Structure formats: C-alpha cells, structure tokens
mmCIF file of C-alpha atoms in Angstrom:
data_model
loop_
_atom_site.group_PDB
_atom_site.id
_atom_site.type_symbol
_atom_site.label_atom_id
_atom_site.label_comp_id
_atom_site.label_asym_id
_atom_site.label_seq_id
_atom_site.Cartn_x
_atom_site.Cartn_y
_atom_site.Cartn_z
ATOM 1 C CA UNK C 1 -0.198 0.383 -0.211
ATOM 2 C CA UNK C 2 1.653 3.461 -1.116
ATOM 3 C CA UNK C 3 -0.207 6.299 0.745
ATOM 4 C CA UNK C 4 0.011 8.899 -1.901
ATOM 5 C CA UNK C 5 -2.961 10.851 -3.051
ATOM 6 C CA UNK C 6 -5.147 8.584 -5.021
ATOM 7 C CA UNK C 7 -8.328 10.127 -4.079
ATOM 8 C CA UNK C 8 -11.692 6.769 -4.247
ATOM 9 C CA UNK C 9 -9.452 5.690 -6.751
ATOM 10 C CA UNK C 10 -6.783 2.942 -7.002
ATOM 11 C CA UNK C 11 -3.266 3.304 -9.095
ATOM 12 C CA UNK C 12 -2.732 -0.063 -10.040
ATOM 13 C CA UNK C 13 0.112 1.129 -12.467
ATOM 14 C CA UNK C 14 2.008 5.181 -12.763
ATOM 15 C CA UNK C 15 5.233 5.993 -14.388
ATOM 16 C CA UNK C 16 8.449 6.391 -14.188
ATOM 17 C CA UNK C 17 10.676 9.314 -13.862
ATOM 18 C CA UNK C 18 14.251 10.360 -14.570
ATOM 19 C CA UNK C 19 15.593 13.717 -12.793
ATOM 20 C CA UNK C 20 18.640 14.892 -15.584
ATOM 21 C CA UNK C 21 21.638 16.890 -15.528
ATOM 22 C CA UNK C 22 23.200 18.379 -18.246
ATOM 23 C CA UNK C 23 26.077 20.332 -17.585
ATOM 24 C CA UNK C 24 27.733 22.356 -21.264
ATOM 25 C CA UNK C 25 31.130 24.014 -20.488
ATOM 26 C CA UNK C 26 32.972 26.849 -22.265
ATOM 27 C CA UNK C 27 35.257 29.710 -21.483
ATOM 28 C CA UNK C 28 34.348 33.918 -20.609
ATOM 29 C CA UNK C 29 34.653 36.493 -22.444
ATOM 30 C CA UNK C 30 34.255 40.280 -22.352
ATOM 31 C CA UNK C 31 30.970 40.138 -24.172
ATOM 32 C CA UNK C 32 32.206 42.427 -26.688
ATOM 33 C CA UNK C 33 35.053 40.002 -27.282
ATOM 34 C CA UNK C 34 33.219 36.433 -28.120
ATOM 35 C CA UNK C 35 35.635 35.739 -30.375
ATOM 36 C CA UNK C 36 38.233 34.895 -26.443
ATOM 37 C CA UNK C 37 35.722 32.660 -25.603
ATOM 38 C CA UNK C 38 32.941 30.192 -25.575
ATOM 39 C CA UNK C 39 29.387 30.615 -24.859
ATOM 40 C CA UNK C 40 28.299 27.876 -23.010
ATOM 41 C CA UNK C 41 24.583 28.530 -23.749
ATOM 42 C CA UNK C 42 24.817 27.523 -26.991
ATOM 43 C CA UNK C 43 24.917 24.040 -27.167
ATOM 44 C CA UNK C 44 23.267 22.731 -24.697
ATOM 45 C CA UNK C 45 20.146 24.800 -26.085
ATOM 46 C CA UNK C 46 20.691 23.780 -29.263
ATOM 47 C CA UNK C 47 20.908 20.332 -28.084
ATOM 48 C CA UNK C 48 18.038 20.440 -26.183
ATOM 49 C CA UNK C 49 16.267 21.736 -29.559
ATOM 50 C CA UNK C 50 17.149 18.333 -30.209
ATOM 51 C CA UNK C 51 16.402 16.255 -27.695
ATOM 52 C CA UNK C 52 13.320 18.011 -27.445
ATOM 53 C CA UNK C 53 12.011 16.500 -31.193
ATOM 54 C CA UNK C 54 13.543 13.156 -30.848
ATOM 55 C CA UNK C 55 11.523 12.398 -27.086
ATOM 56 C CA UNK C 56 7.978 14.097 -27.120
ATOM 57 C CA UNK C 57 7.467 13.416 -31.180
ATOM 58 C CA UNK C 58 7.533 9.896 -30.052
ATOM 59 C CA UNK C 59 5.032 7.165 -31.549
ATOM 60 C CA UNK C 60 5.472 5.477 -28.502
ATOM 61 C CA UNK C 61 2.615 4.770 -26.444
ATOM 62 C CA UNK C 62 1.069 3.097 -23.288
ATOM 63 C CA UNK C 63 -2.536 2.282 -23.964
ATOM 64 C CA UNK C 64 -2.637 3.202 -19.778
ATOM 65 C CA UNK C 65 -0.503 5.791 -18.802
ATOM 66 C CA UNK C 66 0.267 7.516 -22.800
ATOM 67 C CA UNK C 67 3.271 9.126 -23.711
ATOM 68 C CA UNK C 68 6.432 9.782 -22.327
ATOM 69 C CA UNK C 69 6.323 13.148 -21.322
ATOM 70 C CA UNK C 70 9.729 15.648 -21.754
ATOM 71 C CA UNK C 71 10.529 17.749 -19.855
ATOM 72 C CA UNK C 72 13.505 20.996 -19.687
ATOM 73 C CA UNK C 73 11.945 22.226 -15.782
ATOM 74 C CA UNK C 74 15.850 24.536 -14.889
ATOM 75 C CA UNK C 75 18.449 26.088 -17.448
ATOM 76 C CA UNK C 76 20.567 28.335 -15.936
ATOM 77 C CA UNK C 77 24.106 30.259 -16.910
ATOM 78 C CA UNK C 78 26.320 33.075 -17.400
ATOM 79 C CA UNK C 79 26.805 35.434 -14.555
ATOM 80 C CA UNK C 80 26.075 38.887 -15.541
ATOM 81 C CA UNK C 81 24.790 40.425 -19.158
ATOM 82 C CA UNK C 82 28.124 41.560 -20.289
ATOM 83 C CA UNK C 83 29.981 38.639 -20.180
ATOM 84 C CA UNK C 84 29.914 35.135 -22.150
ATOM 85 C CA UNK C 85 29.382 32.305 -20.163
ATOM 86 C CA UNK C 86 31.463 29.682 -19.034
ATOM 87 C CA UNK C 87 29.831 27.353 -18.356
ATOM 88 C CA UNK C 88 25.393 26.090 -18.493
ATOM 89 C CA UNK C 89 23.422 24.196 -16.912
ATOM 90 C CA UNK C 90 19.853 22.476 -18.280
ATOM 91 C CA UNK C 91 17.494 19.477 -15.491
ATOM 92 C CA UNK C 92 15.060 17.573 -17.085
ATOM 93 C CA UNK C 93 12.052 15.570 -15.527
ATOM 94 C CA UNK C 94 11.580 12.769 -18.427
ATOM 95 C CA UNK C 95 8.178 10.431 -17.205
ATOM 96 C CA UNK C 96 8.966 7.327 -18.980
ATOM 97 C CA UNK C 97 6.415 4.571 -19.817
ATOM 98 C CA UNK C 98 7.110 0.664 -20.199
ATOM 99 C CA UNK C 99 7.995 1.199 -24.383
ATOM 100 C CA UNK C 100 9.950 3.536 -24.065
ATOM 101 C CA UNK C 101 11.843 2.588 -20.537
ATOM 102 C CA UNK C 102 14.625 4.829 -18.568
ATOM 103 C CA UNK C 103 17.437 2.078 -20.420
ATOM 104 C CA UNK C 104 16.443 3.295 -23.478
ATOM 105 C CA UNK C 105 15.962 7.161 -22.537
ATOM 106 C CA UNK C 106 19.362 7.394 -21.526
ATOM 107 C CA UNK C 107 20.974 5.660 -24.709
ATOM 108 C CA UNK C 108 18.827 8.093 -27.142
ATOM 109 C CA UNK C 109 20.245 10.899 -24.804
ATOM 110 C CA UNK C 110 24.015 9.887 -24.483
ATOM 111 C CA UNK C 111 23.879 9.515 -28.595
ATOM 112 C CA UNK C 112 22.629 13.403 -28.767
ATOM 113 C CA UNK C 113 24.759 14.415 -26.320
ATOM 114 C CA UNK C 114 27.726 12.797 -28.085
ATOM 115 C CA UNK C 115 26.800 14.339 -31.294
ATOM 116 C CA UNK C 116 26.914 17.210 -29.901
ATOM 117 C CA UNK C 117 29.585 16.909 -28.861
ATOM 118 C CA UNK C 118 31.488 15.765 -32.047
ATOM 119 C CA UNK C 119 30.541 19.352 -32.993
ATOM 120 C CA UNK C 120 32.599 20.929 -30.559
ATOM 121 C CA UNK C 121 30.276 21.076 -27.261
ATOM 122 C CA UNK C 122 31.917 20.031 -23.731
ATOM 123 C CA UNK C 123 28.347 18.692 -22.814
ATOM 124 C CA UNK C 124 28.414 16.449 -19.364
ATOM 125 C CA UNK C 125 25.397 14.058 -18.549
ATOM 126 C CA UNK C 126 24.600 13.386 -14.967
ATOM 127 C CA UNK C 127 21.360 10.697 -14.281
ATOM 128 C CA UNK C 128 21.683 11.708 -11.156
ATOM 129 C CA UNK C 129 17.627 10.081 -10.201
ATOM 130 C CA UNK C 130 16.021 7.259 -13.080
ATOM 131 C CA UNK C 131 12.841 5.376 -11.162
ATOM 132 C CA UNK C 132 11.313 2.298 -13.885
ATOM 133 C CA UNK C 133 7.478 2.822 -14.871
ATOM 134 C CA UNK C 134 5.307 -0.015 -13.215
ATOM 135 C CA UNK C 135 2.003 -1.619 -14.226
ATOM 136 C CA UNK C 136 -0.101 -4.476 -12.605
ATOM 137 C CA UNK C 137 -3.521 -5.869 -12.944
ATOM 138 C CA UNK C 138 -4.734 -5.146 -10.092
ATOM 139 C CA UNK C 139 -6.538 -8.238 -9.814
ATOM 140 C CA UNK C 140 -4.605 -9.531 -6.382
ATOM 141 C CA UNK C 141 -6.979 -9.951 -3.055
ATOM 142 C CA UNK C 142 -5.658 -7.331 -1.927
ATOM 143 C CA UNK C 143 -6.878 -4.866 -4.704
ATOM 144 C CA UNK C 144 -10.768 -6.108 -4.850
ATOM 145 C CA UNK C 145 -10.382 -5.949 -0.090
ATOM 146 C CA UNK C 146 -9.423 -2.685 -1.214
ATOM 147 C CA UNK C 147 -12.391 -1.510 -3.567
ATOM 148 C CA UNK C 148 -14.538 -2.451 -0.781
ATOM 149 C CA UNK C 149 -13.821 -1.375 2.174
ATOM 150 C CA UNK C 150 -13.121 1.250 0.361
ATOM 151 C CA UNK C 151 -16.242 1.665 -1.356
ATOM 152 C CA UNK C 152 -18.346 1.659 1.615
ATOM 153 C CA UNK C 153 -17.351 5.238 2.443
ATOM 154 C CA UNK C 154 -17.218 6.335 -0.720
ATOM 155 C CA UNK C 155 -21.085 4.926 -1.489
ATOM 156 C CA UNK C 156 -19.585 4.693 -4.520
ATOM 157 C CA UNK C 157 -17.954 1.687 -7.072
ATOM 158 C CA UNK C 158 -13.777 2.356 -6.754
ATOM 159 C CA UNK C 159 -12.501 1.760 -9.792
ATOM 160 C CA UNK C 160 -9.069 0.976 -10.719
ATOM 161 C CA UNK C 161 -6.558 3.747 -12.903
ATOM 162 C CA UNK C 162 -3.364 4.088 -14.394
ATOM 163 C CA UNK C 163 -1.383 7.339 -12.688
ATOM 164 C CA UNK C 164 1.246 9.931 -14.503
ATOM 165 C CA UNK C 165 3.147 10.874 -11.273
ATOM 166 C CA UNK C 166 5.454 8.521 -9.234
ATOM 167 C CA UNK C 167 5.691 6.485 -6.738
ATOM 168 C CA UNK C 168 8.078 4.766 -3.975
ATOM 169 C CA UNK C 169 6.302 1.709 -5.942
ATOM 170 C CA UNK C 170 9.135 2.089 -8.506
ATOM 171 C CA UNK C 171 11.831 1.308 -5.718
ATOM 172 C CA UNK C 172 9.751 -1.557 -3.823
ATOM 173 C CA UNK C 173 8.056 -3.485 -6.404
ATOM 174 C CA UNK C 174 10.034 -3.018 -9.817
ATOM 175 C CA UNK C 175 10.437 -7.030 -10.035
ATOM 176 C CA UNK C 176 7.418 -8.356 -8.561
ATOM 177 C CA UNK C 177 5.933 -9.353 -11.111
ATOM 178 C CA UNK C 178 2.209 -7.880 -12.351
ATOM 179 C CA UNK C 179 -0.105 -10.585 -10.052
ATOM 180 C CA UNK C 180 1.859 -8.276 -6.758
ATOM 181 C CA UNK C 181 -0.864 -7.030 -4.641
ATOM 182 C CA UNK C 182 0.923 -3.133 -5.145
ATOM 183 C CA UNK C 183 -2.094 -0.473 -3.883
ATOM 184 C CA UNK C 184 -1.322 3.402 -4.337
ATOM 185 C CA UNK C 185 -4.357 4.327 -2.074
ATOM 186 C CA UNK C 186 -5.222 7.406 -0.279
ATOM 187 C CA UNK C 187 -7.109 10.768 0.666
ATOM 188 C CA UNK C 188 -6.172 13.269 -2.131
ATOM 189 C CA UNK C 189 -7.467 14.936 -5.514
ATOM 190 C CA UNK C 190 -5.727 16.099 -7.749
ATOM 191 C CA UNK C 191 -4.192 18.936 -6.947
ATOM 192 C CA UNK C 192 -0.782 17.907 -5.970
ATOM 193 C CA UNK C 193 1.198 21.156 -6.386
ATOM 194 C CA UNK C 194 -0.698 23.615 -6.857
ATOM 195 C CA UNK C 195 -0.862 27.260 -4.327
ATOM 196 C CA UNK C 196 -4.626 26.044 -3.394
ATOM 197 C CA UNK C 197 -2.986 22.078 -2.435
ATOM 198 C CA UNK C 198 -4.967 20.529 -0.351
ATOM 199 C CA UNK C 199 -7.227 17.627 0.979
ATOM 200 C CA UNK C 200 -10.704 16.764 2.766
ATOM 201 C CA UNK C 201 -11.072 17.027 5.542
ATOM 202 C CA UNK C 202 -13.854 13.993 5.602
ATOM 203 C CA UNK C 203 -12.594 12.225 2.656
ATOM 204 C CA UNK C 204 -9.170 12.474 5.092
ATOM 205 C CA UNK C 205 -10.404 10.788 8.444
ATOM 206 C CA UNK C 206 -12.429 7.689 6.293
ATOM 207 C CA UNK C 207 -9.134 7.023 4.979
ATOM 208 C CA UNK C 208 -8.290 6.564 9.385
ATOM 209 C CA UNK C 209 -11.142 4.179 9.226
ATOM 210 C CA UNK C 210 -10.458 2.680 5.510
ATOM 211 C CA UNK C 211 -7.104 1.651 6.472
ATOM 212 C CA UNK C 212 -7.296 0.236 9.889
ATOM 213 C CA UNK C 213 -10.609 -1.951 8.208
ATOM 214 C CA UNK C 214 -8.286 -2.996 5.276
ATOM 215 C CA UNK C 215 -4.889 -4.088 7.163
ATOM 216 C CA UNK C 216 -6.888 -6.656 9.696
ATOM 217 C CA UNK C 217 -9.480 -7.956 7.085
ATOM 218 C CA UNK C 218 -6.498 -8.888 5.181
ATOM 219 C CA UNK C 219 -3.566 -9.814 7.575
ATOM 220 C CA UNK C 220 -6.306 -11.555 9.590
ATOM 221 C CA UNK C 221 -7.546 -13.810 5.923
#
C-alpha cells in the first residue's frame, strides 16, 4: 500500500521518472570580444532542441499511461549580461513508460550528447534519479478488498486506474511481477504542487477507517 493521494480510486500502474542534469562547459570572455571565449549556452540550447524533437515526436505509447513526457524544468547560465558564459546547465524531468523505458531514454540521450560533443561542445550528462514505471494487473485479493471496503465510505465503486506521477512503488515492487498486490490508495485529489493543494477533511478521516479495516481484514485472511 502506498498512501499517495488517489482519492476514491486505486492506482495500479504509474509512469517512471528520471531527473537529469546536462552541464555545458565554455570559456568566459567579455561580451565585446566573444571570439576570445566560448559561449556555453549555445551548444546546450542546440542540444535541447534536438532532444525535445527526439522525445516529443515519438510514436511510442502505452494504452493506460499514454506517451513519455520530457521537460526541461531548470535552466541556468552566465553570471552577468556583458560576459560570455563559461558554464550553463539544464535540469530535465522525464516521465517514462514501459515502451520507452529508462534504459532507452538513457541510450538515446547518450547518443545525442555524444553527437553534440563531436561538433565541439563540452557537455556532460548526469542521471541522478531514475525510477522505473510500474504496471500491475489490479486483480489481487488485496486490491479487491480495498475496493470493497473503500466503496462503503466513498458511497460509490472504487475503480482501478493508471496515473502519471511516480511513487515509492518504483523501488518496492519493480521486480515483483504484474500480479503483485500493489495499491496506491490515499486521501487527496488533483491539486498536488498547486497553490491551493488540499485534502478534504471527511475523506482524510474516512481513510483512517479504510486503512484500519483493510489491514485487519487482509492480515487475518
């Protein structure tokens, strides 16, 4: 059981996640004499354009999880406006699917970085977080029991779904197989990382009861 916010639904599959840092090395110089330096931003921007095209135009798709997503989320470079930057960095988050998994992403990125460096760039890649996608069949007794108990408090059926965010299940059940009894089931909604993120009080208190009943019933089987 992973208690991430699912609301009154049970996630049985989710995308993987990768955090990647690209660092471009250049040579500082005064902006009036750019030929004396090497602008670290230029090759990094060029690489990111190529990477965006490679990953965003893929036809690989998962029927439940959709397509891989690729986004540069942090970009830094330079120290002041009249200086050629000697270093630039980009941090990237990728949400992976089984059809375009973490290994394939790393392989493709390595190829693109190598090709850019062959044209004179000095870019290094650091994959500092890599969590695989998870997909189970949702047919375990644990999931069925959670649906049954949860429905009493939700006053409606509890569906099984696939979600885009990643959870600790990437580490806990990555090698357990599709029939492993996994459920991401917890109070919450679709407001994570928003300024109005919240959890409904009644739902929160209901989940205290749901967990108590579920664990007692399951462990007594």
